[in-house]
PDB file of C-alpha atoms in Angstrom:
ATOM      1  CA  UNK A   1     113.643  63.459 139.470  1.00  0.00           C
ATOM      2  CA  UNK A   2     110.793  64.639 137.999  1.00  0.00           C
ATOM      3  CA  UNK A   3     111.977  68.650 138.134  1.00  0.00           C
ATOM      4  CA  UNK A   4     110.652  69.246 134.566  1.00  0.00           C
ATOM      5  CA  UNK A   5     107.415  69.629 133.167  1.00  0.00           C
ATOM      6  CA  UNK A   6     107.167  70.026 129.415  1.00  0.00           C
ATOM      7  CA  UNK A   7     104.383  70.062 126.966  1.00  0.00           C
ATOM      8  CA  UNK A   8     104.670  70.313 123.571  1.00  0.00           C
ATOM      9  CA  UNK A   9     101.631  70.934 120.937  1.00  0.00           C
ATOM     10  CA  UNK A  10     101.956  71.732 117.055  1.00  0.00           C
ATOM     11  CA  UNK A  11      99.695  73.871 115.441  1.00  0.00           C
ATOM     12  CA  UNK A  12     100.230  75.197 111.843  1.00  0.00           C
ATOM     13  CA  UNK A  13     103.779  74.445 111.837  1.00  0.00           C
ATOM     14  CA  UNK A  14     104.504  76.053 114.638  1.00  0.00           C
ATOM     15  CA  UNK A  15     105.332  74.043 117.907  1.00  0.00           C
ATOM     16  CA  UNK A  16     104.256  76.118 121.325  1.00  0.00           C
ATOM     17  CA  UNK A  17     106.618  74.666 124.431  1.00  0.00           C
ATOM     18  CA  UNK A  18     105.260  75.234 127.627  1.00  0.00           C
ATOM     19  CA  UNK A  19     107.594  74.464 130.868  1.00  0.00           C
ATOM     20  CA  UNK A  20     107.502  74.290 134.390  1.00  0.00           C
ATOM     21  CA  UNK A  21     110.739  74.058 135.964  1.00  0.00           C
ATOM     22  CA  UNK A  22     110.583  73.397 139.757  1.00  0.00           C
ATOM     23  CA  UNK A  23     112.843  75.314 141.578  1.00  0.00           C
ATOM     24  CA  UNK A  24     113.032  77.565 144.559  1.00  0.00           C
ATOM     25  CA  UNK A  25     114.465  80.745 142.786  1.00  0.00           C
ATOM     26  CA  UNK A  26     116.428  82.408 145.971  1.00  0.00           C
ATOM     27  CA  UNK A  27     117.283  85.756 145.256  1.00  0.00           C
ATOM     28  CA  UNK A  28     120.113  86.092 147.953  1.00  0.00           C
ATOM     29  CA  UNK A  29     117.908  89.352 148.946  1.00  0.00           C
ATOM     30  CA  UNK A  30     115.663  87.221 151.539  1.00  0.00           C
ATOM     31  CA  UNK A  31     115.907  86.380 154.915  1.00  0.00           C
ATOM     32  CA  UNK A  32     115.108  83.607 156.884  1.00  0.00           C
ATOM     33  CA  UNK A  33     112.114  84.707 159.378  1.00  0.00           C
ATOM     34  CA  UNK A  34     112.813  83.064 162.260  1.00  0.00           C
ATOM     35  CA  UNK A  35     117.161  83.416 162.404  1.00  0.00           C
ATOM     36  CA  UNK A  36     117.374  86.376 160.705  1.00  0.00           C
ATOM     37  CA  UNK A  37     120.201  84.937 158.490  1.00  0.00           C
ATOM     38  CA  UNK A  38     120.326  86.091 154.974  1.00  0.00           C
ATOM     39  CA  UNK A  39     119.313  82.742 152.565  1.00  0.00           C
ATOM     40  CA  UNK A  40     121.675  82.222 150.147  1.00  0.00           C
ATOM     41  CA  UNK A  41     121.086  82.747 146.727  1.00  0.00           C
ATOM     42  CA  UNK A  42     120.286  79.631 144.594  1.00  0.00           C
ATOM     43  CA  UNK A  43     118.180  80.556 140.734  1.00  0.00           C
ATOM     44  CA  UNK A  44     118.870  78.600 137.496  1.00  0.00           C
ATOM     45  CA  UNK A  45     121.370  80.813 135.190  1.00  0.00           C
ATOM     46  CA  UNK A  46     120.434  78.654 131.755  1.00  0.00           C
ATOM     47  CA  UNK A  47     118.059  76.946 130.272  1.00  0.00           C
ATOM     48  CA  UNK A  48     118.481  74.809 126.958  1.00  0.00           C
ATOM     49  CA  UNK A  49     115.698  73.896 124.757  1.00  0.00           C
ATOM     50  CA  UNK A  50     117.014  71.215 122.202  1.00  0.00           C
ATOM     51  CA  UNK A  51     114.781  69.858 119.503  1.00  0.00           C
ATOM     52  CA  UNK A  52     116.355  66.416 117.748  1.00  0.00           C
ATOM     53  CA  UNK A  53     119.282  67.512 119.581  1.00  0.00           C
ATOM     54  CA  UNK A  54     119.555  70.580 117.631  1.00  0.00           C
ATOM     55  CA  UNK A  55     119.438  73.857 119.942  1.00  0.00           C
ATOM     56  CA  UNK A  56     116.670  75.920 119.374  1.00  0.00           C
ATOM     57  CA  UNK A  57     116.657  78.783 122.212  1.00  0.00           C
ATOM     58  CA  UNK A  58     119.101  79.554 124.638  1.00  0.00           C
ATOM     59  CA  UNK A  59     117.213  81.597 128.208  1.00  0.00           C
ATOM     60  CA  UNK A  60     119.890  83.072 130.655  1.00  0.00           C
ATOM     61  CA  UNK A  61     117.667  83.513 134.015  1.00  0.00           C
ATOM     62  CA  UNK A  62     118.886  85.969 136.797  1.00  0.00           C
ATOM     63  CA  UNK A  63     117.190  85.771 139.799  1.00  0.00           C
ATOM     64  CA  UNK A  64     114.137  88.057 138.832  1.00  0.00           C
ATOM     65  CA  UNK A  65     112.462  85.512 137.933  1.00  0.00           C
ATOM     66  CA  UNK A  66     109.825  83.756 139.534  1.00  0.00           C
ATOM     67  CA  UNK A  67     109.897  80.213 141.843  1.00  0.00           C
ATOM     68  CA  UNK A  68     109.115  77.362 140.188  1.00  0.00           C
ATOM     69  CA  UNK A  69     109.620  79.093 137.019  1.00  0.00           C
ATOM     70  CA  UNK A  70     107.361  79.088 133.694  1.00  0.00           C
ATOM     71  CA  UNK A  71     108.489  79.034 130.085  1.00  0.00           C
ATOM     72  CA  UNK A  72     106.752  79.159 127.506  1.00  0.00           C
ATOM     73  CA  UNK A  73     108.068  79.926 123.745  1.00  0.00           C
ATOM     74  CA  UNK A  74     107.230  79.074 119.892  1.00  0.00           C
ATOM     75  CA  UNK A  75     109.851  77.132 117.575  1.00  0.00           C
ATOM     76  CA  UNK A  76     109.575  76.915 113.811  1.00  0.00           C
ATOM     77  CA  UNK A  77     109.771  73.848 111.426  1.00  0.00           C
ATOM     78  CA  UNK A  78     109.435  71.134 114.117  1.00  0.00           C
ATOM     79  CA  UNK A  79     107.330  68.405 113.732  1.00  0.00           C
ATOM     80  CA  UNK A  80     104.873  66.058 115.331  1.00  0.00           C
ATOM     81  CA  UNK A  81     106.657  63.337 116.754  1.00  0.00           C
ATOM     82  CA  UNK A  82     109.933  64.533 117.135  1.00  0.00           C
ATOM     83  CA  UNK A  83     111.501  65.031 120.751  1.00  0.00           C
ATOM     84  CA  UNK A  84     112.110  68.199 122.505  1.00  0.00           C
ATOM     85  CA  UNK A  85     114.461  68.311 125.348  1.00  0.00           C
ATOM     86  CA  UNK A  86     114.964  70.992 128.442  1.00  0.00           C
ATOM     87  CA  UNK A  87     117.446  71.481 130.602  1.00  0.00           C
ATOM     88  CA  UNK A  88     119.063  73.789 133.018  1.00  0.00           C
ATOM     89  CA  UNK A  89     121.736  74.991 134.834  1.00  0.00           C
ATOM     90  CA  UNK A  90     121.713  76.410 138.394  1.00  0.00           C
ATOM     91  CA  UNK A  91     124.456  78.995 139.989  1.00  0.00           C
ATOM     92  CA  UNK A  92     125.150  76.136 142.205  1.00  0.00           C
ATOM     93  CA  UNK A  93     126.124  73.817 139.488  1.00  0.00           C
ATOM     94  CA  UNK A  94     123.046  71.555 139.676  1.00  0.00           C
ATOM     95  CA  UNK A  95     121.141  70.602 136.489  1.00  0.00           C
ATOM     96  CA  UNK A  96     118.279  68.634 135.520  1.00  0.00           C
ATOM     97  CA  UNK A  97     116.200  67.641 132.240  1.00  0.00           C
ATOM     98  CA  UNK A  98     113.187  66.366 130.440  1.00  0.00           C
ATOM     99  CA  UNK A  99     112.116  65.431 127.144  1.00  0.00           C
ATOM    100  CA  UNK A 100     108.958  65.352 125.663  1.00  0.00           C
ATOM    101  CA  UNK A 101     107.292  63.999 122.356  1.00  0.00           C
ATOM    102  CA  UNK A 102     105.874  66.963 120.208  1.00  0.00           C
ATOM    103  CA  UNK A 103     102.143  66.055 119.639  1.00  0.00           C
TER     104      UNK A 103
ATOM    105  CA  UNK B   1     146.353  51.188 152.931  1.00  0.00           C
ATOM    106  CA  UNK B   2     145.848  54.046 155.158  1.00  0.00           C
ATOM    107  CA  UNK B   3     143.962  57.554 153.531  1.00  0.00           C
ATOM    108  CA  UNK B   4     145.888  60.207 154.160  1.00  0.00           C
ATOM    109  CA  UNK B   5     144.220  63.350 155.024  1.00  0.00           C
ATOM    110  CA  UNK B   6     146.102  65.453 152.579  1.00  0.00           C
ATOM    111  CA  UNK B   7     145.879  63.299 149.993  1.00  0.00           C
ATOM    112  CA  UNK B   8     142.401  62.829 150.415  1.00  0.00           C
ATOM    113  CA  UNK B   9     141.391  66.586 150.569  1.00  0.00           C
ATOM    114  CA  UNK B  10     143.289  67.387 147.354  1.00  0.00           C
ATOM    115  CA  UNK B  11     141.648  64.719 145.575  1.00  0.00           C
ATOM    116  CA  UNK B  12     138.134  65.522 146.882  1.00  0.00           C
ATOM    117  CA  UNK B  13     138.780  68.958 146.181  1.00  0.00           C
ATOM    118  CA  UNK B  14     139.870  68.054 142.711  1.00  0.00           C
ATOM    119  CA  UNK B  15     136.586  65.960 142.009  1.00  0.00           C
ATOM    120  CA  UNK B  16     134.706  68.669 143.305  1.00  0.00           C
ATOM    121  CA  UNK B  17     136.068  71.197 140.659  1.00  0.00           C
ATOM    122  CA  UNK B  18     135.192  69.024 138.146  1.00  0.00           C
ATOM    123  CA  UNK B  19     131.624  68.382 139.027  1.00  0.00           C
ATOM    124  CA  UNK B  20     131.680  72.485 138.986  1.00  0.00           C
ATOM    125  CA  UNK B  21     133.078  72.821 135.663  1.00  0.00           C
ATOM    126  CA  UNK B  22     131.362  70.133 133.595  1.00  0.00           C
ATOM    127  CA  UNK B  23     128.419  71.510 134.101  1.00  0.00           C
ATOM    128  CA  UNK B  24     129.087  75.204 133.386  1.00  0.00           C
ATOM    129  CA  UNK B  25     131.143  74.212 130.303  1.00  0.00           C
ATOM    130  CA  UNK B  26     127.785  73.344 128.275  1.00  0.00           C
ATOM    131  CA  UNK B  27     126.427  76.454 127.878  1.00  0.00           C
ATOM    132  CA  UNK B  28     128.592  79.215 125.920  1.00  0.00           C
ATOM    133  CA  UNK B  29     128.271  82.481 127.585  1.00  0.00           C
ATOM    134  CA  UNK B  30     126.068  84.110 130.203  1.00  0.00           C
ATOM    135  CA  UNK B  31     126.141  88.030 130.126  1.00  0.00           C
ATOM    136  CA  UNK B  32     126.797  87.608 133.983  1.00  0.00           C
ATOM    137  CA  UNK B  33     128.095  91.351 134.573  1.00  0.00           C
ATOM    138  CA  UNK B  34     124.417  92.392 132.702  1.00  0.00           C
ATOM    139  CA  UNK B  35     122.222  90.077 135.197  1.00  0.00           C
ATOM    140  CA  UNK B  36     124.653  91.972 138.443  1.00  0.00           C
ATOM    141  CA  UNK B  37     123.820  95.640 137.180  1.00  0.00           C
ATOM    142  CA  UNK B  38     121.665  97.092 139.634  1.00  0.00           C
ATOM    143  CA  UNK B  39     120.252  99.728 136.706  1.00  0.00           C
ATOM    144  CA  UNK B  40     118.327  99.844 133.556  1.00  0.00           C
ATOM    145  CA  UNK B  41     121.101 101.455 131.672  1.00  0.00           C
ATOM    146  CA  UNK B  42     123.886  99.687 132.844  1.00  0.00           C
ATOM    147  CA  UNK B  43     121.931  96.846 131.860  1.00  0.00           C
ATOM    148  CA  UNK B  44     121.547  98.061 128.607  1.00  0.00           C
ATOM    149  CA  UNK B  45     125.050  98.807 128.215  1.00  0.00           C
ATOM    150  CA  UNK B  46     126.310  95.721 129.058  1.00  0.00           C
ATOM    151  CA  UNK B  47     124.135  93.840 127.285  1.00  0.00           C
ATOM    152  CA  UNK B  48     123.622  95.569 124.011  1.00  0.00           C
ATOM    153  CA  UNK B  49     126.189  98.528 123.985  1.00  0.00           C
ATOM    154  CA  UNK B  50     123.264 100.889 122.344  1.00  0.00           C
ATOM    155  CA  UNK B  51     119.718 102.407 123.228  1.00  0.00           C
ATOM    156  CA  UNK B  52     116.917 100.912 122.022  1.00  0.00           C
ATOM    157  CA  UNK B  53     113.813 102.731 120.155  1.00  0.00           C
ATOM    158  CA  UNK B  54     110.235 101.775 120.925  1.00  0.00           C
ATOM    159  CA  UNK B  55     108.866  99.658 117.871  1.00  0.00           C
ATOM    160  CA  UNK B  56     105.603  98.365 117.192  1.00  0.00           C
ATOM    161  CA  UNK B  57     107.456  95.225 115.771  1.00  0.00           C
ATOM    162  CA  UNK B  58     107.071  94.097 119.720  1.00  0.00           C
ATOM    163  CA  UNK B  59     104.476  93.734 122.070  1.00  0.00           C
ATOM    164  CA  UNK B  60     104.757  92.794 125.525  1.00  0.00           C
ATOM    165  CA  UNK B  61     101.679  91.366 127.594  1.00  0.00           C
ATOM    166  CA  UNK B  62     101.422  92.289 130.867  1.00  0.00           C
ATOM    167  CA  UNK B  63      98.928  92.634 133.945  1.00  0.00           C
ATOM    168  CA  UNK B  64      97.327  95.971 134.646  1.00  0.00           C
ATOM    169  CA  UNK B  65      98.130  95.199 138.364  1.00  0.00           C
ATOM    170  CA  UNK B  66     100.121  92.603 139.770  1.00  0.00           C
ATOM    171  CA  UNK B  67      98.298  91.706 143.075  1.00  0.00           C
ATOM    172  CA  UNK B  68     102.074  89.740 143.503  1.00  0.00           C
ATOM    173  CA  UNK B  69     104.732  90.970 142.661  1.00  0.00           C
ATOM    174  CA  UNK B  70     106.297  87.264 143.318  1.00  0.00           C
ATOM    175  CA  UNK B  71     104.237  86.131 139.775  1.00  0.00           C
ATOM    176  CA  UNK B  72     104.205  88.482 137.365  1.00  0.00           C
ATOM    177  CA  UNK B  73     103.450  86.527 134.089  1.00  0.00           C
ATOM    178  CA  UNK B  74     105.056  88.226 131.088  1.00  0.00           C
ATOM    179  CA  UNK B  75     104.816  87.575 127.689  1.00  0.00           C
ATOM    180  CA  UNK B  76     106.811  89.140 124.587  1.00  0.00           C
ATOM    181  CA  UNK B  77     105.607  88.358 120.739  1.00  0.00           C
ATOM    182  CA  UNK B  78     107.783  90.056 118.447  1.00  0.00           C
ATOM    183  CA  UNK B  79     107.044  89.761 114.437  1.00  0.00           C
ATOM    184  CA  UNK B  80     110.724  90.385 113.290  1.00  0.00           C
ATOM    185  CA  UNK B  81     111.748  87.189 111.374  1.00  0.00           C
ATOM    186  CA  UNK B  82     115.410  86.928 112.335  1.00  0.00           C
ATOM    187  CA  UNK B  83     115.232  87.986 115.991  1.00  0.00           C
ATOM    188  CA  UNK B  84     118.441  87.050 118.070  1.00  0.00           C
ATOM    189  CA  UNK B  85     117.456  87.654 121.786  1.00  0.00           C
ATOM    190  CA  UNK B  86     114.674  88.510 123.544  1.00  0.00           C
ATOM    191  CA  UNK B  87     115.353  90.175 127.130  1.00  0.00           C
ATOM    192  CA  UNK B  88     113.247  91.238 129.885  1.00  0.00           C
ATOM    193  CA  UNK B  89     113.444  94.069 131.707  1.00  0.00           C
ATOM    194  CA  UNK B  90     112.626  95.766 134.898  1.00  0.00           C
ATOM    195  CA  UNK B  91     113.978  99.162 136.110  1.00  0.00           C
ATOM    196  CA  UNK B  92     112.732  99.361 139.808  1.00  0.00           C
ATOM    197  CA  UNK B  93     114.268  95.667 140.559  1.00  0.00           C
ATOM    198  CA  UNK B  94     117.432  95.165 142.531  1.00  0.00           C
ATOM    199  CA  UNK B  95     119.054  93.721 139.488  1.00  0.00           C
ATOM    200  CA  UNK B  96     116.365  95.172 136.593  1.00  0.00           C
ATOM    201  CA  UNK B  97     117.629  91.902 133.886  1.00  0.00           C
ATOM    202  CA  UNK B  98     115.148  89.441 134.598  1.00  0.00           C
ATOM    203  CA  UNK B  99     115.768  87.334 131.669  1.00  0.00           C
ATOM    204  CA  UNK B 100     117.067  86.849 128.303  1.00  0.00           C
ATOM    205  CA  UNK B 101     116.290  84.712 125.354  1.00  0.00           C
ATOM    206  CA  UNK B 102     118.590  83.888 123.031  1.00  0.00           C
ATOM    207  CA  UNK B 103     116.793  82.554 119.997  1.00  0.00           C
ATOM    208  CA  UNK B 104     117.706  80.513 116.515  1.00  0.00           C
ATOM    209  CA  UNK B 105     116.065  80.934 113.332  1.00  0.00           C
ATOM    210  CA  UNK B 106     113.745  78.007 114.217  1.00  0.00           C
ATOM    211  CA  UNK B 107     112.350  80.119 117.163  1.00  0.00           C
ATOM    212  CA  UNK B 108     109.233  81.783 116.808  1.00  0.00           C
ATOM    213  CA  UNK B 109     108.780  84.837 118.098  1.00  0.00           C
ATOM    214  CA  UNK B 110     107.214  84.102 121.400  1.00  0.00           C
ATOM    215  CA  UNK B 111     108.626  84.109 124.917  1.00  0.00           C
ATOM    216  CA  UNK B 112     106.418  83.616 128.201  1.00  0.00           C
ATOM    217  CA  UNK B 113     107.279  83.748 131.425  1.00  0.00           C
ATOM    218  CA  UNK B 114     106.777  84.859 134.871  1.00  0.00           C
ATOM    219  CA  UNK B 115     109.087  87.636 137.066  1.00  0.00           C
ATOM    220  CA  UNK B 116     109.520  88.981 140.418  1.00  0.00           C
ATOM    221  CA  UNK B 117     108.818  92.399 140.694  1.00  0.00           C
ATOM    222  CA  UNK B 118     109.673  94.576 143.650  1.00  0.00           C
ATOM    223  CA  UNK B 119     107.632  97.300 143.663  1.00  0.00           C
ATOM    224  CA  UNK B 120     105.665  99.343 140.278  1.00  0.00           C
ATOM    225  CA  UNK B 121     107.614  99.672 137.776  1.00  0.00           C
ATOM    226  CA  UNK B 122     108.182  99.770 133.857  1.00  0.00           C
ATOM    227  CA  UNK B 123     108.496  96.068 131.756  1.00  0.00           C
ATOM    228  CA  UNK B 124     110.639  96.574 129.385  1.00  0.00           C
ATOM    229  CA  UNK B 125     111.123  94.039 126.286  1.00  0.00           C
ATOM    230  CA  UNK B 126     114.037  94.311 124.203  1.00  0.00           C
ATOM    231  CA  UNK B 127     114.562  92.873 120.869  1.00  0.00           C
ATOM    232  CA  UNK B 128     117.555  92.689 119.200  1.00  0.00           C
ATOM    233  CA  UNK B 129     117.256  91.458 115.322  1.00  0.00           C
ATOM    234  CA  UNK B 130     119.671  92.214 112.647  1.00  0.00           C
ATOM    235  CA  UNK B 131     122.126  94.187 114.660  1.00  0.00           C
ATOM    236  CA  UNK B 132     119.126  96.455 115.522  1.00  0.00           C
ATOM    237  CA  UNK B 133     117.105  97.164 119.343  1.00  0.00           C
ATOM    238  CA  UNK B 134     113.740  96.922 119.160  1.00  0.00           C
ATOM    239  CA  UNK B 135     111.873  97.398 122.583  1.00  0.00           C
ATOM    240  CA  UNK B 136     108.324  98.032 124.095  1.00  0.00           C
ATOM    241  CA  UNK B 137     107.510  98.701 127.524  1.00  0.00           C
ATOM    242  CA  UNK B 138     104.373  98.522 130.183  1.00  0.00           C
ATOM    243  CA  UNK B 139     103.867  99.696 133.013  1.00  0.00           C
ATOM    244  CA  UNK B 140     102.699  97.184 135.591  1.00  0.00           C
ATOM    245  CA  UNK B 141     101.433  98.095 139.257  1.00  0.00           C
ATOM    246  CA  UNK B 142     102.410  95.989 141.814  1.00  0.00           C
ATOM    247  CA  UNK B 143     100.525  96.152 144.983  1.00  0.00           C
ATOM    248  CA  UNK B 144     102.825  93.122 147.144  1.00  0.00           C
ATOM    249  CA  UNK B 145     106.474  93.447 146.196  1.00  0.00           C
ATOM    250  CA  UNK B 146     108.177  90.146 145.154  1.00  0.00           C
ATOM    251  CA  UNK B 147     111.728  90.441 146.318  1.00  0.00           C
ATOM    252  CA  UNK B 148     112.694  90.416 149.782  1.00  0.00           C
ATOM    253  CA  UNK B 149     110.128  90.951 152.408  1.00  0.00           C
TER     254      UNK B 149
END
């Protein structure tokens, strides 16, 4: 399952992570068009960002947040070569992950 | 051997819990009564337990005018060295916390990302480092509301 996108790029000691998570992000607010039934709501909660398996940031989502969401954030004192690793949590239990080699 | 129903149904239902746990278990705590407060203070109560004063130690990038309000891309730099959490903001929504960051020493101070918005309304970033808020806000215009519809 390739639900993860990661990329990873070090510049002056500082490693940017940039992330694409695909997910549909229901709200619980929406309804389908055509029934009229409310959809339920299904968002990621967390998302872990693990660098040599060492946790660097910690994102609780609610369902503001957009479909298919977009991370992006900087972490300190990693280097090139070294693995970063994302994964998430949904309010339905589900999860996923990816890794990625800082370059 | 025959598979009784009863026994069957408790032990599905028992493998089902665990599936539910496990997963939940990993992560420590999510503020979950903050993300179902339907406003900005309650949010901020919840969450932090104190107001917050506008700093210039945070900025938050934001569009003018969201066309979308289903994309709104966000992004919150903060220069404070030993910032905790980063959360995101927005009033006007049905339940305003969008997101929050919780960061490590080896976290820059950088978050990106991109919200709903309903309809025009403040962005509010809130920083909390050494036991102290630090917050900026923008106001963004949205012209298609993201939430419902």
């Amino acid at each position: 399952m390739a639900k993860i996108k990661i990329r990873a790029k070090e510049k002056n000691g500082t490693v940017t992570v940039k992330s694409l998570l695909k997910h549909p992000m229901e709200t619980g607010n929406r309804k389908d068009k055509k029934t009229g039934n409310e959809i339920p709501a299904h968002y990621i909660t967390e998302v872990k960002c693990e660098v040599n398996g060492k946790t660097v940031m910690t994102a609780y989502l609610g369902p503001g947040v957009s479909k298919d969401p977009y991370m992006s954030f900087d972490v300190k004192g990693a280097k090139k070569g070294e693995t970063v690793k994302l994964s998430w949590v949904d309010n339905k239990g589900e999860s996923a992950s990816g890794e990625v080699t800082i370059k | 051997m025959t598979i009784h129903r009863r026994k069957f149904l408790h032990t599905a239902l028992g493998v089902a819990a665990a599936i539910l746990v496990v997963p939940l278990k990993v992560f420590a705590a999510r503020p979950k009564a903050a993300f179902g407060a339907e406003k900005y203070d309650d949010v901020m109560n919840t969450l932090y337990s104190s107001t917050t004063t506008d700093s210039s130690h945070v900025s938050i990038k934001a569009p003018d005018i969201a066309e979308n309000g289903a994309v709104v891309p966000i992004t919150v730099k903060t220069d404070l060295a030993n910032a905790e959490s980063v959360s995101i903001i927005v009033p006007n929504n049905p339940n305003p916390l969008a997101a929050s960051f919780e960061l490590t020493p080896s976290s820059g101070g950088l978050v990106s990302t991109r919200i709903k918005m309903a309809k025009t309304s403040d962005v509010h970033a809130v920083v909390k480092a050494g036991g102290k808020l630090y917050s900026a806000s923008k106001e963004v215009k949205v012209t298609i509301g993201g939430c419902g519809g």
